[in-house]
Coordinates of C-alpha atoms in Angstrom, one line a residue:
Chain U
M246 CA 75.0 14.3 19.8
S247 CA 77.9 16.6 19.1
D248 CA 80.3 13.7 19.3
T249 CA 83.1 15.5 17.5
T250 CA 83.3 18.3 20.0
V251 CA 82.8 16.5 23.3
V252 CA 86.2 16.2 25.0
I253 CA 85.6 15.5 28.7
L254 CA 84.5 12.0 29.1
P255 CA 81.8 11.2 31.6
S256 CA 83.5 10.4 34.9
P257 CA 82.1 7.6 37.0
L258 CA 82.9 9.6 40.1
P259 CA 80.0 11.6 41.5
A260 CA 80.0 15.2 40.3
R261 CA 81.8 17.5 42.7
P262 CA 79.5 19.9 44.5
A263 CA 79.9 23.4 43.3
P264 CA 82.0 25.5 45.7
P265 CA 80.2 28.3 47.5
G266 CA 80.4 31.6 45.6
G267 CA 78.6 30.4 42.5
F268 CA 81.7 28.9 40.7
R269 CA 80.7 27.1 37.5
A270 CA 82.5 24.4 35.8
A271 CA 84.5 25.6 32.8
P272 CA 82.6 25.2 29.5
I273 CA 83.4 22.1 27.6
P274 CA 86.3 23.0 25.3
T275 CA 85.5 22.7 21.6
R276 CA 88.8 21.0 20.7
R277 CA 90.6 18.0 22.1
I278 CA 93.0 18.9 24.8
L279 CA 94.7 15.6 25.3
P280 CA 97.3 15.1 22.5
G281 CA 97.8 12.0 20.5
F282 CA 94.3 11.4 19.1
G283 CA 95.3 11.3 15.4
L284 CA 98.4 9.2 16.1
T285 CA 96.7 6.6 18.2
L286 CA 93.6 6.4 16.1
G287 CA 95.7 6.0 13.0
Y288 CA 97.8 3.2 14.4
T289 CA 94.8 1.5 15.9
V290 CA 93.0 1.5 12.5
F291 CA 96.1 0.5 10.6
Y292 CA 97.0 -2.4 12.8
L293 CA 93.4 -3.6 13.1
G294 CA 93.1 -3.5 9.3
L295 CA 96.3 -5.3 8.7
I296 CA 95.9 -8.1 11.3
V297 CA 92.2 -8.5 11.5
L298 CA 90.1 -6.9 8.8
L299 CA 92.2 -7.6 5.7
P300 CA 92.6 -11.3 6.4
L301 CA 89.0 -11.7 7.5
S302 CA 87.8 -10.0 4.3
A303 CA 89.9 -12.5 2.4
A304 CA 87.5 -15.2 3.5
F305 CA 84.5 -13.3 2.2
I306 CA 86.2 -12.3 -1.1
K307 CA 87.4 -15.8 -1.7
T308 CA 83.9 -17.1 -1.2
A309 CA 82.4 -14.5 -3.5
H310 CA 84.4 -16.1 -6.3
L311 CA 82.4 -19.3 -6.0
T312 CA 79.2 -19.7 -8.0
G313 CA 76.0 -20.1 -6.1
A314 CA 75.9 -23.8 -6.9
Q315 CA 79.4 -24.3 -5.7
F316 CA 78.8 -22.5 -2.5
V317 CA 75.7 -24.5 -1.8
A318 CA 77.5 -27.7 -2.6
A319 CA 80.2 -26.8 -0.1
V320 CA 78.1 -25.6 2.8
W321 CA 75.0 -27.9 2.4
N322 CA 76.1 -31.5 2.0
P323 CA 75.6 -34.4 4.4
F324 CA 79.0 -33.9 6.1
A325 CA 78.5 -30.2 6.6
I326 CA 74.9 -30.6 7.8
A327 CA 75.9 -33.3 10.3
S328 CA 78.7 -31.1 11.6
Y329 CA 76.3 -28.1 12.0
Q330 CA 73.9 -30.2 13.9
L331 CA 76.5 -31.5 16.3
S332 CA 78.3 -28.1 16.6
F333 CA 75.1 -26.0 17.2
G334 CA 73.4 -28.8 19.3
A335 CA 76.4 -29.5 21.5
S336 CA 77.3 -25.8 21.9
F337 CA 73.7 -25.0 22.8
A338 CA 73.5 -27.8 25.4
A339 CA 76.9 -26.9 26.8
A340 CA 76.0 -23.2 27.1
A341 CA 72.7 -24.2 28.8
A342 CA 74.6 -26.5 31.2
D343 CA 77.1 -23.7 31.9
T344 CA 74.2 -21.3 32.6
V345 CA 72.7 -23.6 35.2
F346 CA 76.0 -24.6 36.9
G347 CA 77.5 -21.1 36.4
L348 CA 74.5 -19.6 38.3
L349 CA 75.0 -22.1 41.1
V350 CA 78.8 -21.6 41.3
A351 CA 78.5 -17.8 41.1
W352 CA 75.8 -17.7 43.7
V353 CA 77.7 -19.9 46.1
L354 CA 80.9 -18.0 45.6
V355 CA 79.3 -14.6 46.1
R356 CA 76.8 -15.3 48.8
Y357 CA 78.3 -17.9 51.1
D358 CA 81.5 -18.1 53.0
F359 CA 83.2 -21.5 53.3
P360 CA 86.8 -22.8 53.7
G361 CA 88.6 -22.6 50.3
R362 CA 86.2 -20.1 48.8
R363 CA 89.0 -18.0 47.3
L364 CA 90.8 -21.0 45.9
F365 CA 87.6 -22.2 44.2
D366 CA 86.9 -18.7 42.9
A367 CA 90.4 -18.7 41.4
M368 CA 89.9 -22.1 39.9
V369 CA 87.0 -20.9 37.8
D370 CA 89.5 -19.2 35.5
L371 CA 91.2 -22.6 34.7
P372 CA 89.5 -23.1 31.4
F373 CA 90.6 -19.7 30.2
A374 CA 94.2 -20.2 31.3
L375 CA 94.7 -23.9 30.4
P376 CA 95.7 -24.4 26.7
T377 CA 92.9 -26.1 24.9
A378 CA 95.1 -29.0 23.7
V379 CA 95.9 -29.8 27.4
A380 CA 92.2 -29.6 28.3
G381 CA 91.5 -32.0 25.4
I382 CA 94.0 -34.7 26.4
A383 CA 93.1 -34.3 30.1
L384 CA 89.4 -34.7 29.5
T385 CA 90.0 -37.7 27.2
A386 CA 92.2 -39.4 29.7
L387 CA 89.6 -38.8 32.4
Y388 CA 86.6 -40.1 30.4
N389 CA 88.0 -42.9 28.3
D390 CA 87.3 -46.5 29.3
H391 CA 90.3 -46.7 31.6
G392 CA 89.9 -43.1 32.9
W393 CA 88.9 -42.2 36.5
L394 CA 85.4 -41.1 35.4
G395 CA 85.1 -43.3 32.3
K396 CA 85.6 -46.4 34.4
L397 CA 82.7 -45.4 36.6
L398 CA 80.4 -44.5 33.7
A399 CA 81.2 -47.5 31.5
P400 CA 79.2 -50.1 33.6
M401 CA 76.2 -47.8 33.3
G402 CA 76.5 -48.0 29.5
I403 CA 77.5 -44.4 29.2
A404 CA 80.4 -43.7 26.9
V405 CA 81.7 -40.1 26.9
A406 CA 85.0 -40.2 25.0
Y407 CA 84.7 -40.4 21.2
T408 CA 80.9 -39.7 21.3
P409 CA 78.8 -36.6 21.0
L410 CA 78.6 -36.6 24.8
G411 CA 82.3 -36.1 24.9
V412 CA 82.0 -33.0 22.6
F413 CA 79.4 -31.7 25.0
V414 CA 81.7 -32.3 28.0
A415 CA 84.6 -30.5 26.4
L416 CA 82.5 -27.5 25.3
T417 CA 81.0 -27.3 28.8
F418 CA 84.5 -27.2 30.3
I419 CA 86.0 -24.6 28.1
S420 CA 83.1 -22.1 28.3
L421 CA 82.2 -22.4 32.0
P422 CA 84.0 -19.2 33.1
F423 CA 81.9 -16.9 30.9
V424 CA 78.6 -17.4 32.9
V425 CA 80.3 -17.3 36.3
R426 CA 82.4 -14.2 35.5
T427 CA 79.5 -12.3 33.9
L428 CA 77.2 -13.1 36.9
Q429 CA 79.6 -12.4 39.8
P430 CA 79.7 -8.6 39.5
V431 CA 75.9 -8.4 39.1
L432 CA 75.3 -10.6 42.2
E433 CA 77.9 -8.6 44.2
Q434 CA 76.2 -5.3 43.3
L435 CA 72.6 -6.4 44.1
E436 CA 71.2 -4.1 46.7
P437 CA 70.2 -6.0 49.8
E438 CA 67.3 -3.5 50.2
L439 CA 65.5 -5.1 47.3
E440 CA 65.5 -8.5 49.1
E441 CA 64.7 -6.9 52.4
A442 CA 61.7 -5.0 51.0
A443 CA 60.4 -8.2 49.4
A444 CA 60.9 -10.1 52.7
I445 CA 59.2 -7.5 54.8
L446 CA 56.3 -7.6 52.4
G447 CA 55.9 -11.2 53.1
A448 CA 57.6 -13.0 50.2
T449 CA 59.1 -16.4 50.8
R450 CA 62.7 -17.0 49.9
R451 CA 61.6 -18.8 46.7
Q452 CA 59.4 -15.9 45.7
V453 CA 62.2 -13.4 46.4
F454 CA 64.5 -15.4 44.1
R455 CA 61.9 -15.8 41.4
R456 CA 60.3 -12.4 41.4
V457 CA 63.0 -10.1 42.6
L458 CA 66.5 -11.6 42.1
F459 CA 66.0 -13.5 38.9
P460 CA 64.7 -10.6 36.8
V461 CA 67.7 -8.5 37.8
I462 CA 70.2 -11.1 37.0
L463 CA 68.5 -12.4 33.8
P464 CA 70.3 -10.1 31.4
A465 CA 73.7 -11.1 32.8
L466 CA 72.6 -14.8 32.7
L467 CA 71.6 -14.4 29.0
T468 CA 74.8 -12.6 28.2
G469 CA 76.8 -15.3 29.8
F470 CA 74.9 -17.9 27.9
A471 CA 75.5 -16.2 24.6
L472 CA 79.2 -15.8 25.3
S473 CA 79.5 -19.4 26.2
F474 CA 77.6 -20.4 23.1
A475 CA 79.9 -18.3 20.9
R476 CA 83.0 -19.7 22.5
A477 CA 81.8 -23.3 22.2
L478 CA 80.8 -22.9 18.6
G479 CA 84.3 -22.0 17.5
E480 CA 86.2 -24.4 19.8
Y481 CA 88.6 -26.8 18.2
G482 CA 91.6 -27.8 20.4
S483 CA 89.9 -29.5 23.2
V484 CA 87.2 -31.2 21.1
V485 CA 89.6 -32.7 18.5
F486 CA 91.0 -35.1 21.1
I487 CA 87.8 -36.2 22.8
S488 CA 85.5 -36.4 19.8
G489 CA 87.3 -38.9 17.8
N490 CA 86.6 -36.7 14.7
R491 CA 84.4 -39.3 12.9
P492 CA 82.6 -37.6 9.9
L493 CA 78.8 -37.7 10.1
A494 CA 79.0 -38.8 13.8
T495 CA 81.3 -36.9 16.0
Q496 CA 82.8 -34.2 13.7
I497 CA 82.1 -30.6 14.7
T498 CA 82.3 -27.8 12.1
P499 CA 85.7 -26.5 13.0
E500 CA 87.0 -30.1 12.6
L501 CA 85.4 -30.3 9.2
I502 CA 87.0 -27.0 8.1
Y503 CA 90.4 -28.3 9.3
E504 CA 89.9 -31.5 7.3
E505 CA 89.0 -29.6 4.2
I506 CA 92.1 -27.4 4.6
G507 CA 94.2 -30.6 5.0
E508 CA 92.8 -32.0 1.8
H509 CA 93.6 -28.7 0.0
R510 CA 90.0 -28.0 -0.6
I511 CA 90.5 -24.4 0.4
P512 CA 87.5 -22.9 -1.3
Q513 CA 85.2 -25.4 0.3
A514 CA 86.8 -24.8 3.7
T515 CA 86.4 -21.1 3.2
A516 CA 82.7 -21.3 2.3
I517 CA 82.0 -23.3 5.5
A518 CA 84.1 -20.8 7.5
V519 CA 82.0 -17.9 6.1
V520 CA 78.9 -19.7 7.4
M521 CA 80.5 -20.0 10.8
L522 CA 81.6 -16.4 10.8
A523 CA 78.1 -15.2 10.0
A524 CA 76.8 -17.3 12.9
S525 CA 79.4 -15.8 15.2
F526 CA 78.7 -12.3 14.1
V527 CA 75.0 -12.8 14.8
I528 CA 75.8 -14.0 18.3
L529 CA 78.2 -11.1 18.9
L530 CA 75.4 -8.7 17.8
A531 CA 73.0 -10.4 20.2
V532 CA 75.5 -10.0 23.1
N533 CA 75.9 -6.3 22.3
L534 CA 72.1 -5.9 22.3
L535 CA 71.8 -7.9 25.6
Q536 CA 74.4 -5.7 27.2
R537 CA 72.6 -2.6 26.1
W538 CA 69.4 -4.0 27.5
A539 CA 71.1 -4.9 30.8
R540 CA 72.5 -1.4 31.1
S541 CA 69.1 0.2 30.5
R542 CA 67.6 -2.0 33.1
T543 CA 70.1 -1.6 35.9
G544 CA 70.5 2.1 35.4
E545 CA 73.6 3.9 34.3
G546 CA 75.4 3.8 37.7
S547 CA 76.1 0.2 38.2
A548 CA 76.7 -1.0 34.7
Q549 CA 78.8 2.0 33.5
N550 CA 82.1 0.3 33.9
Chain S
M70 CA 44.1 1.6 62.7
A71 CA 44.1 -1.3 65.0
A72 CA 43.2 -3.6 62.2
I73 CA 46.1 -2.4 60.1
S74 CA 48.6 -2.8 62.9
S75 CA 47.3 -6.3 63.6
T76 CA 47.6 -7.3 59.9
L77 CA 51.1 -5.9 60.0
S78 CA 52.1 -7.9 63.0
Q79 CA 50.5 -11.0 61.5
R80 CA 52.5 -10.4 58.4
S81 CA 55.7 -10.1 60.2
R82 CA 54.9 -13.2 62.2
A83 CA 54.0 -15.0 59.0
S84 CA 57.4 -14.3 57.6
A85 CA 58.8 -14.4 61.1
P86 CA 61.3 -16.6 60.2
G87 CA 61.8 -13.0 58.7
R88 CA 65.4 -14.1 58.2
R89 CA 64.1 -16.9 56.1
A90 CA 63.2 -14.7 53.2
M91 CA 66.6 -13.0 53.3
A92 CA 68.8 -16.1 53.3
E93 CA 68.5 -19.8 52.7
S94 CA 68.1 -22.2 55.5
P95 CA 71.4 -23.8 56.6
W96 CA 70.7 -27.1 55.0
V97 CA 69.8 -25.5 51.6
R98 CA 73.0 -23.5 51.9
R99 CA 75.0 -26.6 52.6
L100 CA 73.3 -28.4 49.7
L101 CA 74.1 -25.6 47.3
I102 CA 77.7 -25.3 48.5
G103 CA 78.1 -29.1 48.2
A104 CA 76.7 -29.2 44.7
A105 CA 78.8 -26.3 43.5
L106 CA 82.0 -27.7 44.9
T107 CA 81.3 -31.2 43.6
F108 CA 80.8 -29.7 40.2
L109 CA 84.0 -27.7 40.4
I110 CA 86.0 -30.6 41.6
L111 CA 84.7 -33.0 39.0
F112 CA 84.9 -30.5 36.2
L113 CA 87.9 -28.4 36.9
I114 CA 90.2 -30.0 39.5
L115 CA 90.1 -33.6 38.2
P116 CA 91.2 -32.6 34.6
L117 CA 94.1 -30.6 36.1
A118 CA 95.0 -33.5 38.4
V119 CA 94.9 -36.1 35.7
V120 CA 97.6 -34.2 33.7
F121 CA 100.1 -34.5 36.5
V122 CA 99.2 -38.0 37.4
E123 CA 99.5 -39.2 33.8
A124 CA 102.7 -37.3 33.4
F125 CA 104.4 -39.1 36.3
S126 CA 102.6 -42.5 35.6
K127 CA 105.7 -44.0 34.0
G128 CA 108.0 -42.7 36.7
I129 CA 110.1 -39.6 37.0
E130 CA 112.7 -40.8 34.5
V131 CA 110.2 -41.0 31.7
Y132 CA 109.0 -37.5 32.7
A133 CA 112.5 -36.0 32.7
N134 CA 113.4 -37.8 29.4
A135 CA 110.3 -36.4 27.7
L136 CA 111.3 -32.9 28.7
I137 CA 115.0 -33.0 27.8
D138 CA 114.2 -34.5 24.4
P139 CA 115.7 -32.2 21.7
D140 CA 112.3 -32.0 19.9
T141 CA 110.6 -30.9 23.1
W142 CA 113.3 -28.3 23.6
A143 CA 112.9 -27.0 20.1
A144 CA 109.1 -26.8 20.7
I145 CA 109.6 -24.9 24.0
K146 CA 112.0 -22.5 22.4
L147 CA 109.7 -21.9 19.4
T148 CA 106.8 -21.3 21.8
L149 CA 108.8 -18.8 23.8
L150 CA 109.9 -17.0 20.6
I151 CA 106.4 -16.8 19.2
A152 CA 105.1 -15.3 22.5
A153 CA 108.1 -12.9 22.6
I154 CA 107.1 -11.5 19.3
A155 CA 103.3 -11.6 19.5
V156 CA 102.8 -10.3 23.1
P157 CA 104.8 -7.0 22.7
L158 CA 103.1 -6.3 19.3
N159 CA 99.7 -6.7 20.9
T160 CA 100.7 -4.9 24.1
F161 CA 101.8 -1.9 22.1
F162 CA 98.6 -2.0 20.1
G163 CA 96.5 -2.5 23.3
V164 CA 97.9 0.7 24.9
T165 CA 97.5 2.7 21.7
A166 CA 93.9 1.5 21.1
A167 CA 93.0 2.1 24.7
W168 CA 94.3 5.6 24.6
C169 CA 92.4 6.3 21.5
I170 CA 89.1 4.6 22.5
A171 CA 89.0 5.4 26.2
K172 CA 90.3 9.0 26.3
Y173 CA 88.3 10.5 23.4
K174 CA 84.8 10.4 22.1
F175 CA 84.5 10.3 18.3
P176 CA 82.0 9.0 15.7
G177 CA 82.5 5.3 15.1
R178 CA 84.0 4.7 18.5
S179 CA 81.7 1.9 19.4
I180 CA 82.2 0.2 16.1
L181 CA 85.9 0.4 16.6
L182 CA 85.4 -1.2 20.0
T183 CA 83.4 -4.0 18.5
L184 CA 86.0 -4.6 15.8
V185 CA 88.8 -4.8 18.4
D186 CA 86.9 -7.7 20.0
L187 CA 86.2 -9.4 16.7
P188 CA 89.1 -12.0 16.9
F189 CA 87.4 -13.5 20.1
A190 CA 84.4 -14.3 18.0
V191 CA 86.4 -16.2 15.3
S192 CA 87.0 -19.9 15.6
P193 CA 90.8 -20.6 15.9
V194 CA 90.7 -22.8 12.8
I195 CA 89.3 -19.9 10.8
S196 CA 91.9 -17.6 12.3
G197 CA 94.5 -19.9 10.7
L198 CA 92.6 -20.3 7.5
I199 CA 92.4 -16.6 6.7
Y200 CA 96.2 -16.4 6.6
V201 CA 96.3 -19.4 4.3
L202 CA 94.0 -17.4 2.0
I203 CA 96.6 -14.6 1.9
F204 CA 99.9 -16.4 2.0
G205 CA 99.1 -19.9 0.9
R206 CA 99.9 -21.3 -2.6
Q207 CA 96.4 -20.4 -3.9
G208 CA 96.3 -17.2 -1.8
W209 CA 96.4 -13.5 -2.7
L210 CA 100.2 -13.3 -2.3
G211 CA 100.8 -16.9 -3.4
D212 CA 101.8 -15.9 -6.9
W213 CA 104.5 -13.6 -5.6
L214 CA 105.7 -15.9 -2.8
F215 CA 106.1 -19.0 -5.0
D216 CA 107.3 -17.3 -8.2
P217 CA 111.1 -17.9 -8.5
R218 CA 111.5 -14.6 -10.3
Y219 CA 110.7 -12.6 -7.2
P220 CA 112.4 -12.6 -3.8
A221 CA 110.5 -14.4 -1.1
P222 CA 110.8 -13.9 2.7
H223 CA 112.7 -16.5 4.5
W224 CA 112.8 -17.0 8.2
I225 CA 116.3 -17.2 9.7
G226 CA 115.4 -16.3 13.3
F227 CA 117.2 -13.9 15.6
A228 CA 120.6 -15.6 15.6
H229 CA 122.0 -13.0 13.2
G230 CA 120.6 -9.8 14.7
W231 CA 117.3 -8.1 15.5
W232 CA 115.6 -8.7 12.1
P233 CA 114.6 -12.3 11.6
L234 CA 113.7 -12.3 7.9
T235 CA 115.8 -12.4 4.7
F236 CA 114.6 -12.2 1.2
D237 CA 115.8 -15.0 -1.1
W238 CA 116.0 -14.9 -4.8
G239 CA 115.9 -18.0 -6.9
P240 CA 113.7 -21.1 -6.5
H241 CA 112.1 -21.4 -3.2
D242 CA 109.8 -24.0 -1.8
S243 CA 106.4 -23.6 -0.3
I244 CA 107.4 -22.8 3.3
A245 CA 107.9 -19.0 3.1
V246 CA 105.1 -17.9 5.5
I247 CA 102.5 -20.6 5.8
F248 CA 104.0 -23.8 7.3
A249 CA 106.8 -21.6 8.7
V250 CA 107.4 -19.4 11.7
P251 CA 106.0 -16.2 10.2
G252 CA 102.6 -17.8 9.7
I253 CA 102.6 -19.1 13.3
V254 CA 103.4 -15.6 14.5
L255 CA 100.6 -14.0 12.4
A256 CA 98.0 -16.5 13.6
T257 CA 99.1 -16.1 17.2
V258 CA 98.9 -12.3 16.9
F259 CA 95.4 -12.6 15.5
V260 CA 94.0 -14.8 18.3
T261 CA 95.7 -12.8 21.1
F262 CA 94.8 -9.4 19.5
P263 CA 92.1 -8.1 21.9
F264 CA 93.5 -9.2 25.3
V265 CA 95.5 -6.1 26.3
A266 CA 93.2 -3.5 24.7
R267 CA 90.1 -5.1 26.3
E268 CA 91.7 -5.1 29.7
L269 CA 92.8 -1.4 29.5
I270 CA 89.8 0.2 27.8
P271 CA 87.3 -0.2 30.8
L272 CA 90.0 0.7 33.2
M273 CA 91.0 3.9 31.5
E274 CA 87.4 4.9 30.9
A275 CA 86.7 4.5 34.6
Q276 CA 89.7 6.6 35.5
G277 CA 88.7 9.4 33.3
N278 CA 90.9 12.2 32.0
D279 CA 91.1 14.5 35.0
E280 CA 94.6 13.6 36.1
E281 CA 95.9 14.0 32.5
Y282 CA 94.3 17.4 32.2
A283 CA 95.9 18.4 35.5
A284 CA 99.3 17.3 34.2
L285 CA 98.8 19.2 30.9
T286 CA 97.7 22.3 32.8
L287 CA 100.9 22.1 34.9
G288 CA 102.9 22.1 31.7
A289 CA 103.6 18.5 30.9
N290 CA 103.7 17.5 27.3
G291 CA 101.8 14.5 25.9
W292 CA 104.6 12.0 26.4
Q293 CA 105.3 13.1 29.9
T294 CA 101.6 12.9 30.7
F295 CA 101.5 9.3 29.4
W296 CA 104.7 8.1 31.1
R297 CA 104.3 9.8 34.4
V298 CA 100.5 9.9 34.9
T299 CA 98.6 7.5 32.7
L300 CA 101.1 4.5 32.8
P301 CA 101.5 4.4 36.6
N302 CA 97.7 4.4 36.8
I303 CA 97.2 1.6 34.4
K304 CA 100.2 -0.5 35.1
W305 CA 98.4 -3.3 37.0
G306 CA 95.7 -3.6 34.4
L307 CA 98.4 -3.6 31.7
F308 CA 100.3 -6.4 33.5
Y309 CA 97.0 -8.3 33.8
G310 CA 96.3 -8.0 30.1
V311 CA 99.8 -9.0 29.2
I312 CA 99.8 -12.2 31.3
L313 CA 96.5 -13.3 29.8
C314 CA 97.7 -12.5 26.3
N315 CA 100.9 -14.5 27.0
A316 CA 99.0 -17.5 28.3
R317 CA 96.9 -17.6 25.2
A318 CA 99.9 -17.0 22.9
M319 CA 101.8 -19.9 24.4
G320 CA 98.8 -22.2 24.5
E321 CA 97.2 -21.5 21.2
F322 CA 96.5 -24.7 19.3
G323 CA 93.8 -24.5 16.5
A324 CA 95.0 -21.5 14.6
V325 CA 98.7 -22.5 14.9
S326 CA 97.9 -26.0 13.8
V327 CA 96.4 -24.8 10.5
V328 CA 99.5 -22.7 9.5
S329 CA 102.3 -24.7 11.2
G330 CA 103.0 -27.6 8.9
H331 CA 103.9 -29.7 11.9
I332 CA 107.6 -30.1 11.1
R333 CA 109.2 -31.8 14.1
G334 CA 111.9 -29.7 15.7
Q335 CA 111.1 -26.7 13.3
T336 CA 107.5 -25.5 13.3
N337 CA 106.1 -27.5 16.2
T338 CA 105.0 -25.3 19.1
L339 CA 104.6 -26.9 22.5
P340 CA 100.8 -27.5 22.1
L341 CA 101.4 -29.1 18.7
H342 CA 104.2 -31.2 20.1
I343 CA 101.8 -32.4 22.8
E344 CA 99.4 -33.5 20.0
L345 CA 102.2 -35.3 18.2
L346 CA 103.4 -37.2 21.2
Y347 CA 99.8 -38.0 22.2
Q348 CA 99.1 -39.6 18.9
S349 CA 102.4 -41.4 18.5
P350 CA 102.7 -44.8 20.0
G351 CA 104.7 -45.1 23.2
T352 CA 104.9 -41.4 24.1
Y353 CA 101.5 -41.1 25.9
A354 CA 103.2 -40.2 29.2
G355 CA 105.6 -37.8 27.3
A356 CA 102.6 -35.9 26.0
F357 CA 101.3 -35.4 29.5
A358 CA 104.8 -34.4 30.7
C359 CA 104.8 -31.6 28.1
A360 CA 101.1 -30.8 29.0
S361 CA 102.2 -30.5 32.7
L362 CA 104.5 -27.6 31.6
L363 CA 101.7 -25.7 30.0
S364 CA 99.5 -26.5 33.0
L365 CA 102.1 -25.0 35.2
L366 CA 102.0 -21.9 33.0
A367 CA 98.2 -21.8 33.4
L368 CA 98.6 -22.1 37.2
I369 CA 101.2 -19.3 37.4
T370 CA 98.9 -17.1 35.2
M371 CA 96.0 -17.7 37.6
V372 CA 98.2 -17.0 40.7
L373 CA 99.4 -13.7 39.2
K374 CA 95.9 -12.8 38.1
N375 CA 94.6 -13.4 41.6
F376 CA 97.5 -11.6 43.1
I377 CA 96.7 -8.5 41.1
E378 CA 93.0 -8.7 41.9
W379 CA 93.8 -9.1 45.6
R380 CA 96.1 -6.1 45.6
H381 CA 94.2 -3.8 43.3
G382 CA 90.7 -5.0 42.9
R383 CA 89.3 -6.5 39.7
A384 CA 90.7 -4.3 36.9
G385 CA 88.4 -1.4 36.3
R386 CA 85.5 -2.7 38.4
E387 CA 86.3 -1.6 41.8
L388 CA 87.6 1.8 40.6
A389 CA 84.3 2.7 39.2

């Protein structure tokens, strides 16, 4: 790839047909025509380095000062292990729930018409737009013993607020839009011909969904799951209110890091943060690979944007 | 031949509900719509409704008193100030980064794209912590910030002009950056870093460079091309990114909580003030009154977002 010399970006518009008379497109120029490359690249790298990379590297450099034993003591003690179990477990469960409900919601919003569809479509963005602290106190008010939903669940012996279940509910709330918003464009772009062909060949609706639709939307579904999982793993604001923050029981890892900072145990907090960052980067990598896979499956055209 | 055509007709009769395989039966459809709406109402609408119900549960007077309280006012003003600094910084960066990443191809472009997204993958608590590691007492710059022999930055706000920092000599306490406004600004800039860039990059990639080339060919210089050609093309996407960035900047809790110090009336932003009221005895309804303000902000953001989508299609997607 002659990356350095390519100037004209691939346009998503279909190539113009050559005019009669054998006109050929101008050869790709060997230097950048559009001015401002050096300036914008320079500022982008400078600002990125100053705001993001330098502070993030501080976490890794600070941790590198710890001895191996200190690091292990900080990241692998009963409190930390309990917090990982809750954080990863609840985030995984929340992302799974979001995948199921997100598929249902996206499907209904794209495929069916019903009164209030646009309103509900808009509401899906609420967890993105609503500050996490507001979500936290609202969910706690809803699910505590006197809350509208908590009151109904209490006689059944189900406690949500101040239990791991509450953590799950908060994480499901805040990461719901990822699956819906990842799936919607894919469902909208599905070609009806695929389903028609399957139907004409005698497939039942269930077979069409399982054998034709599901494989096409699977990459988007997995991407949505991974994005939900990553978001849930780092979440703090909404969980801190509903979890009760009890060490060994309802404390998630970000809450543990916060507590360590509060007790001026900065090196320990940083060591746990590095573990979390590593986990996040692995998920980010997985998302990138998933998207590449999705692009290769759906062809360049539809996924190019 | 006859056999074939008879199997074909059988086939088509077998799937004669032919429609059936193309769409769900009406009752399945109703069931799915019902389930999805029940879920959305229970999970999204109820939490929003409970904020307003709790806010007014003690009457309109308690609600109004909570909002005109001086500490609430200080929190609102600080939140607006933080957003007024962080959003323009990230908007300028977003436009610059999008120009560089969307308009050119160069080695390392996809790595740069990933790095721009990086703050989204970082937990808010860690976003605050990394600034403590630099500016905190044990941090990289801690020796300088807390050594009385050197001048340390001191936040005075915008009351005295456009530059809000002074440098003080002599003994200074620990609230130079961390536990002060500059720390809150930095943490907010970090968590809202990708919003504008991420909105603009796909949009500008989809639009391509043709119009810019045309402008250059007709004799425009780089600035003219940007202001007269590129900016009008991306203005709605830009606006979209800015309102999302603003919503997050005003609502950020975790990162700001780590670096704020929670000083009532001084370093409490509105989300932190909500936490304080929520945990203090007797101000439960007040917490929800403040929360209702941020909920209104969220609702306005969603209305604007949908307005833009309705007018111009989902940024980038429908242009492609």
